[in-house]
Structure formats: C-alpha cells, structure tokens
Amino acid sequence: MDLEHIDSLLASRLITNAQHAKLISLVERGVTDPCTDPEVTPGMAQLWYKHSSRLSGEGPNVLALKTMLVARRTKMRDDICTKLGWVGKNPNLDAYIGSWLQLEYEEGVAVDFLSAVVWKYLEYIGESPAGRLSEESLAALTPALTVEAARDNPAQLMMDLQDLKKRLNESKRLRDDKNTFRANAVHIVDSVALKNGWWKLDDVSRTHEISRFTIESTIAERQSECITFEHAFDKVSAALYLSEEQCIDTIDTMIANGIFVEYPLGEEGRVIAPKQFDATAKSLISIVRKYDGAALTTETMRQTIDGSASSGAALTDEQALVYDAMCSDDPQVRKRFAFVCAAGGTGKSEVCARVARKFKRVLCLAPTWKAVENLRLRLPANVEFKTIQGFVCNPDGDDYDVIVLDETSMAISSMLVTVLGVFQDRTTQILAVGDDAQLPAILRGNLMSDLKLITAPFVLTKNMRTEARYLVEAATGVRNGGAMLVPKPGDDAEMHAQVSVQATAEDPVAACGVNAGWVCNPWKEDYVQIITHTNATVKSVNAEVQSALGRNGTAFSGCYIGDVVRIIKNTATYKNGMEGILRNITTASLEVAEESKKRKTQPVGQVELRCGTVIDVANYHMEPGFACTVHKSQGSEYDNVVVYLTSDTRMTRPLFYTAITRAKKSLRISGRLDRMRELTTEPRLTIIPYLIGDDE
C-alpha cells in the first residue's frame, strides 16, 4: 500500500490504522463485499477506496469492491428518487446527487438527509416538484447547498434543512412512514461534517455554531422570543457535552459578539434572545407609542373619554368607550391606535361594525380567510378585506381611514410593525382587537400580552354572544385560570341544558352524540359542531360521523352529497376555511393553478355557501366539516358545540378556552375528561417585559 495517498485519511482518524489493515486483509483474501464484515461501513470502504492508490489497479478483488461501492451509491440514488417520486424523471439531477453521494454518512439516515438536500435544492432554484430542471436552472444552484459550500459552512446547511423539515411536515409534503424527513438536522449535518473532515470535534467554530443553532431551535420550539440562561445552558451542555465553564464561556462569547442579547431576570438570572427579535420588539414599542402618544393608565383613559359625546347609541358602556376613541371629533379623545382586549362573545365585531360605518374607506385584516369570511357577514359593505399575511407580503399603500386588525392574538410582532409602518405618516387610525386568553400566534410570541404592557387597553367583559349564563360562567372560569363549571346531580335543568360534561370511551360517535337524524346544516339551530385539537382526530371523527349518517357510494374529496364541508385551498373563487354544504358532484371546465395552466374537464363539487351562492370546488380542495380543529374554529360561533378530548397532551388551556367559547346555546365536553384537569400551557417568553422594565 502506498501510504502517501492514504496518509491524510489516517491522520484525520476517520479511518484508523486497524480499520486500514482490516480492509487490506479483506481485499487480499478475495472478499467481494467488505461491508459484510460488521466492522466495515459503506462510508468507510468508500473513503478508503477513494484514497488508496493500490485500488487503482484492475485485479478481480479491486473490481468487485468498486462494483459494490457503485451499486450502493446507485441504490441510494434510486431510493432518493423513489422517496421524492418525480426526481427520478430528471436526469440533470444525477450530477448534483452524485456529488453528495461521494460523502460518508451515518447509517440509517442517509436517504432521508439526501432527499431533504435535493428538495431544498429544487426549492432554491424555483422549480416545482413536477417540473424538470433546465441547464439554466442547474447553473443557478444556491451555493449553500453545494458540497463545497457545506464544507465551508456546515451551520448554513443545518439551518436550511431544519427550516425545510418544519415546513415540509407542516405542509404534509413529507409525512408519516412514507415520506418524512424525521432526522434532526443538527445531528445529521454534524455527523456528516465530522465523518468527512469539514470540522473537528474540538473546533471552536463547531462549538459556537451548534450552540447557536441549539438555542435558536429551542426558542422556536417553545414558540418564544427568548430563553432563560439556565435553559440555554442545559440545552447546549447536553448537545455538546461541554464542561460547565466551557458552556458558560460559549454562550457569553455569543452574547459579546452580538449574536444574542441579554436582559436581567430577577436578582441573579438573565434571559437571552436572538438579535432580530430584540430589534422587532424595540420597533414595536417605538411605533405603537408614536401612534398612541404617552401610554395612559386605564383609569386616566376612561376619565378622558367619558367626557365626550358618544354617538354609539345602544352600545354598552365598554363598547362606547372604544367607539368614542375612534370616532370622536375631540382631538384630545380621538386615538390613532386603539387596542381592545375582548373576552369571547363580548361584541368586538359589533364595535368594529359601528366604527366602520362612520368612515368611507376601511380595511379589515384577519389572520385567516375563515376569519375574514365571518367578518364579511358582520361588517358593512364599505369594508375591504384581506388576510394580514397577504397585506404584509404585499402592502398596498392605499389611503384608508381606518385599519381594523381582528384576532390580534394570532399575529406576530413583526406583522403589526409592518402594518403600522405603512401608515405611520398618514392620518389612518388603527383598531386592534383580540382576546388574550385565546390562541396566540402559531409561530411565536404573545402579541396581546406585549401590547398590554405598551399601551392601556380597552377591555370588553360583558358577554353579548349568548344569554346562556352558565356558558358564560364556564368560560369565565377557564379564562381566569380556574376550573370549568361542571354541573352536578341536583343542579337546575337550565345548567344541564347549557353545559354537560360526559365521560365516554374514546369513541367519537358516543362522545359526540351523533345519530342518523342529525341535521346536516351548519346554519340551523339544531346543528352540532364538533371541535377537537388534532388533524388526525378530526379525520377520524368525520369518518365516524359519515358512517353514523349512513353515507355510502363514491366520495368526492372524502365528502358525500349533503355533507358539511370545509374548503382547504385558496383560489380566485374560494379561500381556505370557507364552510358550506356539498349539494352536487358534476364535471366542469375548471382551471387548477397548482396542477396545470390549461383548463380541463374534471369532477367538481358544487358547494352552497352560507350566503346562498353555489361555487364549483376542485377535487381535493375540500374536506368533511362535521369536526374541525380549534385553530380553524377561531373566529366562528355555533349554536351547539361538542369539545372532544382525547388522550393527546397537546390540548392547552388557550386551546380549550377558544373551543368552549365558540358555543352560543349549548356546550358538551366529551371524551377523556381527565385531560380537563391537566390543561396547562408553558408560558411563551417575549422580550417586551424586559425592555419595558429597562425603559421605565
């Protein structure tokens, strides 16, 4: 063996002298597949072959080893193509995939890892999954995804793949056993980097990059903006097996370098946050106070506004305060930014409607199209509607008199900063309404709690949604962090009619009281809406309801004629979250953007909306709507609601509160009632409390 060509490999300790000797022995003994030896991995054999001049000969054993390695790489490439399906149709990918196949990988994760790399590559160059790569597209490869770039900066590859994993799993592109990229990106990329000599175990760059990534990932998982130093210490120490001194020094160095910022927590503790969240929090404080002027106490605000002449007749005293703050002619009373914290059912939509009628140009922003559609039924015709995400992505800059931001709790700070920034140099007023006890933003943060610290909120507490006093009592108990009202034997009949708690086995039909005579019309008073908290449970419950109702025949998008349905896609005609009744299944010439730019004849479902309009909906653009998740129910209300609890532990108090406050007349809690006593949620840490503390 000419050690000149393998010396660097042995020096790297990726292959030990003992392993080197083992491979020589196997080849010389005529073993055609050295990987049959438990001490030899494919990656080890591949690296050894690559660095050994002795294997450049054409002896039978050398050829056998070469053939074996090529076969293994080919199989891995084929597995990737099978996993992604459409990749196999694109020969231009061979060169790209081939460059990654030359690396050594941890057994059992290589295909998942490489599939994710290929998917990210296609995403970066703007190709759809069904598309073919042109030579021009191939030349536009993002440097972060080449082997060379990954070697120079493995941390970038970590971030790319972790982000991809989250988004693919959320979008169901890669899901379950068939197509999930399950592996931890930090672990895999670190393993690949170590095995291939991109960095060494004790490299400072490795320690800092993995520590930074670990802290940022932990903050993201907790849906927070910051983390306590102690929590960060525990995570970094576990990820890298550092000593206490090394761990503290690593985190402090990142703070000193401006990667993180820190704030004091109590007498001895501290919290740390990524720099970008710190900047957003400071911008939010600055711009809200620019709109709001000096932050007033609730009592001072009430005294100021009480002296004005309200034109909001028939409003409650609480609602009239909001109306006057937006509509008063008195410049001392009128506010450019009014923040309303309203419990469920307290009439925030009515306040928004009254304010909207006072002005000519009003824009209403809501977090989902479902919330937009619900507001469209309640607000006057002069109001324009958009999702807040749509506006943030494409601010129109029109001169509106008022911007109504509904369900503010579900927005994130950067969204509000963007909206306020567009109109800060105009006379546009902002009316932000939400419930701090309902669902916070899916991504991170707790905007409602932050706004309560920045400016004095208007508070709506009187329930206007329902006259069912026991429903109000049940919701109030949960909202205040206590126990929900549970009727007992001997309590009056009215209480039992409004609130019922019934322990059942995990059988959705039994739990939800489904029967063949159930009225399948979501707009009639006899209808019962089932609300649960996972998509898997929703699917199961919907199937059970269909069975109980005797549905049979050929389904369309999993739905049958007469079913309550929920639209799950956005097109020019309909939006995700719309509800209706499937009246007919027919064929039509329908353009489906994500499938083809050409018009084609295909089955469509004719769905009747609440307004009476019948629209054509493409296949797979709807799902049964008898049950829905809590997130999809927010912003809606139903006469009768069943909240179905399973053993899943992800149901939190905000989710539960949001679910039960959808009911106007009757509420039933069914399923695993032991979960009611366990409903808690970990607090989301935000930066505003620490900034406000410093400011004051």
Coordinates of C-alpha atoms in Angstrom, one line a residue, residues 305-619:
I305 CA -63.2 59.7 27.1
D306 CA -66.1 59.8 29.5
G307 CA -66.4 63.5 28.9
S308 CA -67.1 63.1 25.1
A309 CA -70.4 62.8 23.4
S310 CA -70.8 59.3 22.2
S311 CA -72.7 58.6 19.0
G312 CA -72.6 54.9 19.7
A313 CA -76.1 54.5 20.9
A314 CA -77.2 51.1 22.1
L315 CA -73.6 50.1 22.8
T316 CA -72.6 49.0 26.2
D317 CA -70.5 51.5 28.3
E318 CA -67.4 49.4 27.5
Q319 CA -68.1 49.4 23.8
A320 CA -69.0 53.1 23.7
L321 CA -65.5 53.9 25.1
V322 CA -63.9 52.2 22.1
Y323 CA -66.3 53.9 19.7
D324 CA -65.6 57.3 21.1
A325 CA -61.8 56.7 21.0
M326 CA -62.1 56.0 17.2
C327 CA -64.9 58.4 16.1
S328 CA -64.9 61.4 18.5
D329 CA -64.4 64.8 16.9
D330 CA -62.4 65.9 20.0
P331 CA -58.7 65.6 19.2
Q332 CA -58.0 65.0 22.9
V333 CA -60.2 61.9 22.9
R334 CA -59.7 60.5 19.4
K335 CA -56.9 57.9 19.2
R336 CA -54.8 56.8 16.2
F337 CA -54.2 53.4 17.9
A338 CA -56.9 51.8 19.9
F339 CA -56.1 48.4 21.4
V340 CA -59.2 46.3 22.5
C341 CA -58.8 43.3 24.8
A342 CA -62.1 41.5 24.5
A343 CA -63.2 38.2 26.0
G344 CA -65.1 35.8 23.7
G345 CA -68.6 36.9 22.9
T346 CA -68.3 40.5 24.2
G347 CA -69.3 42.1 21.0
K348 CA -66.0 43.2 19.4
S349 CA -67.4 42.6 15.9
E350 CA -70.3 44.9 16.7
V351 CA -67.9 47.6 17.8
C352 CA -65.9 47.2 14.6
A353 CA -69.1 47.4 12.5
R354 CA -70.1 50.6 14.2
V355 CA -66.7 52.2 13.7
A356 CA -66.6 51.0 10.1
R357 CA -69.9 52.7 9.3
K358 CA -68.5 56.0 10.5
F359 CA -65.8 56.1 7.8
K360 CA -65.6 55.8 4.0
R361 CA -62.5 53.6 3.5
V362 CA -61.9 50.8 5.9
L363 CA -59.6 47.9 5.6
C364 CA -60.1 44.8 7.8
L365 CA -57.2 42.4 8.3
A366 CA -57.6 39.0 9.9
P367 CA -55.2 36.1 10.3
T368 CA -57.2 33.5 8.2
W369 CA -59.7 33.6 5.3
K370 CA -62.2 31.9 7.6
A371 CA -62.0 34.8 10.0
V372 CA -62.2 37.2 7.0
E373 CA -65.4 35.5 5.8
N374 CA -67.0 35.6 9.3
L375 CA -66.3 39.3 9.5
R376 CA -67.6 39.9 6.0
L377 CA -71.1 38.8 7.2
R378 CA -71.0 41.3 10.1
L379 CA -69.3 44.4 8.7
P380 CA -70.7 46.9 6.3
A381 CA -70.2 46.9 2.5
N382 CA -67.7 49.8 2.5
V383 CA -65.1 47.5 4.2
E384 CA -62.3 45.8 2.2
F385 CA -60.9 42.5 3.5
K386 CA -57.5 40.9 3.4
T387 CA -55.5 38.4 5.4
I388 CA -52.9 40.1 7.5
Q389 CA -50.2 37.8 5.9
G390 CA -51.4 38.8 2.5
F391 CA -51.1 42.5 3.3
V392 CA -47.7 42.1 5.0
C393 CA -46.4 40.3 1.9
N394 CA -47.8 43.0 -0.4
P395 CA -48.7 46.3 1.3
D396 CA -51.0 48.2 -1.0
G397 CA -50.3 51.7 0.4
D398 CA -53.9 53.0 -0.2
D399 CA -55.2 55.8 1.9
Y400 CA -57.6 54.1 4.3
D401 CA -59.4 56.0 7.1
V402 CA -59.3 53.0 9.5
I403 CA -57.5 49.7 9.6
V404 CA -59.3 47.0 11.7
L405 CA -56.9 44.3 12.8
D406 CA -59.0 41.3 14.0
E407 CA -57.9 38.4 16.1
T408 CA -54.7 40.3 17.0
S409 CA -53.7 37.5 19.4
M410 CA -52.8 35.3 16.3
A411 CA -50.5 37.9 14.8
I412 CA -46.8 38.2 15.5
S413 CA -45.0 41.4 16.4
S414 CA -43.3 41.9 13.1
M415 CA -46.7 41.8 11.3
L416 CA -48.0 44.6 13.4
V417 CA -44.8 46.6 13.0
T418 CA -45.2 46.3 9.2
V419 CA -48.9 47.4 9.2
L420 CA -48.2 50.4 11.5
G421 CA -45.1 51.3 9.5
V422 CA -47.1 51.6 6.2
F423 CA -49.5 54.1 7.7
Q424 CA -47.4 55.9 10.3
D425 CA -47.0 59.1 8.3
R426 CA -50.7 59.4 7.5
T427 CA -53.9 60.1 9.4
T428 CA -55.0 56.4 9.3
Q429 CA -56.3 55.1 12.6
I430 CA -55.7 51.5 13.8
L431 CA -58.2 49.5 15.7
A432 CA -56.6 46.3 17.0
V433 CA -58.9 43.8 18.7
G434 CA -58.4 40.4 20.2
D435 CA -58.6 38.1 23.2
D436 CA -55.5 37.5 25.3
A437 CA -56.9 34.2 26.6
Q438 CA -57.4 32.7 23.1
L439 CA -54.9 31.2 20.8
P440 CA -51.6 33.1 20.4
A441 CA -49.7 33.1 17.1
I442 CA -48.8 29.8 15.7
L443 CA -45.2 30.8 15.1
R444 CA -44.1 32.6 18.2
G445 CA -44.7 35.3 20.8
N446 CA -47.7 36.7 22.6
L447 CA -48.6 40.0 21.0
M448 CA -51.7 40.6 23.1
S449 CA -49.7 40.4 26.4
D450 CA -47.0 42.7 24.9
L451 CA -49.4 45.3 23.8
K452 CA -51.0 45.4 27.3
L453 CA -47.6 46.5 28.6
I454 CA -47.0 49.1 25.9
T455 CA -50.4 50.9 25.9
A456 CA -53.5 50.9 28.0
P457 CA -56.1 48.6 26.5
F458 CA -59.8 49.0 26.2
V459 CA -61.4 46.0 27.9
L460 CA -64.7 44.3 26.9
T461 CA -66.1 41.9 29.5
K462 CA -69.9 41.8 29.1
N463 CA -70.9 38.7 27.1
M464 CA -73.1 39.6 24.1
R465 CA -72.9 36.3 22.2
T466 CA -75.1 34.3 24.3
E467 CA -77.7 34.7 27.0
A468 CA -76.8 31.3 28.3
R469 CA -75.4 32.4 31.7
Y470 CA -73.9 29.0 32.5
L471 CA -71.9 29.0 29.3
V472 CA -70.5 32.4 30.3
E473 CA -69.7 31.1 33.8
A474 CA -67.9 28.0 32.4
A475 CA -65.8 30.1 30.0
T476 CA -65.0 32.7 32.7
G477 CA -63.7 30.0 35.0
V478 CA -61.3 28.7 32.3
R479 CA -60.3 32.2 31.2
N480 CA -59.3 33.1 34.8
G481 CA -57.2 30.0 35.1
G482 CA -59.6 28.1 37.4
A483 CA -61.8 25.1 36.9
M484 CA -64.6 25.0 34.4
L485 CA -68.2 24.8 35.7
V486 CA -69.3 21.1 35.8
P487 CA -73.0 20.5 36.5
K488 CA -73.7 18.1 39.3
P489 CA -76.8 15.9 40.1
G490 CA -79.4 18.2 41.6
D491 CA -78.3 21.4 39.8
D492 CA -81.1 23.1 37.9
A493 CA -82.2 21.9 34.5
E494 CA -81.1 25.0 32.7
M495 CA -77.5 24.4 33.8
H496 CA -77.5 20.9 32.5
A497 CA -79.1 22.0 29.2
Q498 CA -76.4 24.6 28.6
V499 CA -73.3 22.7 29.9
S500 CA -72.8 19.0 30.0
V501 CA -69.6 17.0 30.8
Q502 CA -69.8 13.4 29.9
A503 CA -67.0 10.8 30.3
T504 CA -67.0 8.3 27.5
A505 CA -64.6 5.8 25.9
E506 CA -62.6 7.3 23.1
D507 CA -65.4 6.7 20.6
P508 CA -66.3 9.9 18.7
V509 CA -69.8 8.7 17.9
A510 CA -70.6 8.0 21.5
A511 CA -68.7 11.1 22.7
C512 CA -70.4 13.5 20.4
G513 CA -73.9 12.1 20.4
V514 CA -74.1 11.6 16.6
N515 CA -77.2 10.0 15.3
A516 CA -78.8 9.3 11.9
G517 CA -81.3 12.2 12.4
W518 CA -78.6 14.8 12.9
V519 CA -79.4 18.0 10.9
C520 CA -76.5 18.5 8.4
N521 CA -76.8 22.2 8.0
P522 CA -74.3 24.3 9.9
W523 CA -76.6 27.4 9.8
K524 CA -79.6 25.7 11.5
E525 CA -80.1 25.8 15.2
D526 CA -80.1 22.1 15.6
Y527 CA -76.6 21.7 14.1
V528 CA -73.8 20.5 16.4
Q529 CA -70.2 21.4 15.6
I530 CA -67.5 19.1 16.9
I531 CA -64.2 20.7 17.9
T532 CA -61.1 18.9 18.7
H533 CA -57.4 19.7 18.6
T534 CA -55.5 17.5 16.1
N535 CA -56.0 16.9 12.4
A536 CA -55.8 13.1 12.9
T537 CA -58.7 13.2 15.4
V538 CA -60.7 15.5 13.0
K539 CA -60.2 13.0 10.2
S540 CA -61.3 10.1 12.4
V541 CA -64.4 11.9 13.8
N542 CA -65.5 13.0 10.4
A543 CA -65.3 9.4 9.1
E544 CA -67.3 8.1 12.1
V545 CA -70.0 10.8 11.6
Q546 CA -70.3 9.9 8.0
S547 CA -70.7 6.3 8.9
A548 CA -73.4 7.1 11.5
L549 CA -75.3 9.2 9.0
G550 CA -75.3 6.2 6.5
R551 CA -73.1 7.8 3.9
N552 CA -72.0 5.5 1.1
G553 CA -71.1 5.4 -2.6
T554 CA -68.3 7.3 -4.2
A555 CA -66.8 10.1 -2.2
F556 CA -65.6 13.4 -3.6
S557 CA -62.6 14.7 -1.7
G558 CA -63.7 12.4 1.1
C559 CA -67.1 14.0 1.1
Y560 CA -70.7 12.9 0.2
I561 CA -73.6 14.9 -1.1
G562 CA -75.3 16.5 1.9
D563 CA -72.1 16.7 4.0
V564 CA -71.0 19.8 5.7
V565 CA -67.6 20.6 4.0
R566 CA -64.7 22.9 4.7
I567 CA -62.6 24.3 1.9
I568 CA -58.8 23.8 2.4
K569 CA -57.2 25.6 -0.6
N570 CA -57.0 29.1 -1.9
T571 CA -58.1 30.0 -5.4
A572 CA -59.5 33.1 -7.0
T573 CA -63.0 31.8 -6.4
Y574 CA -62.8 30.4 -2.9
K575 CA -60.5 30.5 0.2
N576 CA -59.2 28.2 2.8
G577 CA -61.6 27.9 5.7
M578 CA -64.9 28.6 3.9
E579 CA -67.7 26.3 5.0
G580 CA -70.7 25.1 3.1
I581 CA -72.8 22.1 2.1
L582 CA -71.9 19.8 -0.8
R583 CA -75.0 19.9 -3.0
N584 CA -73.9 18.0 -6.1
I585 CA -71.0 16.4 -7.9
T586 CA -70.6 17.2 -11.6
T587 CA -68.0 17.9 -14.3
A588 CA -66.8 21.2 -15.3
S589 CA -64.0 23.0 -17.2
L590 CA -62.0 24.2 -14.2
E591 CA -58.5 25.7 -14.1
V592 CA -56.5 24.4 -11.2
A593 CA -53.3 26.5 -10.9
E594 CA -51.2 24.1 -9.0
E595 CA -51.9 21.3 -11.4
S596 CA -51.9 22.9 -14.8
K597 CA -52.3 26.2 -16.6
K598 CA -54.7 24.6 -19.0
R599 CA -58.4 24.3 -18.5
K600 CA -59.5 20.7 -18.2
T601 CA -62.8 18.8 -17.6
Q602 CA -62.8 17.1 -14.3
P603 CA -65.2 16.3 -11.4
V604 CA -66.1 19.2 -9.3
G605 CA -68.1 19.6 -6.1
Q606 CA -70.9 22.2 -6.1
V607 CA -70.8 23.8 -2.6
E608 CA -73.5 26.0 -1.3
L609 CA -72.1 28.8 0.9
R610 CA -74.0 30.5 3.8
C611 CA -74.9 33.4 1.6
G612 CA -76.7 31.0 -0.8
T613 CA -74.1 31.2 -3.6
V614 CA -73.1 27.9 -5.1
I615 CA -69.5 27.5 -6.2
D616 CA -67.5 24.9 -8.1
V617 CA -64.7 23.4 -5.9
A618 CA -62.0 21.2 -7.4
N619 CA -61.3 17.7 -6.1

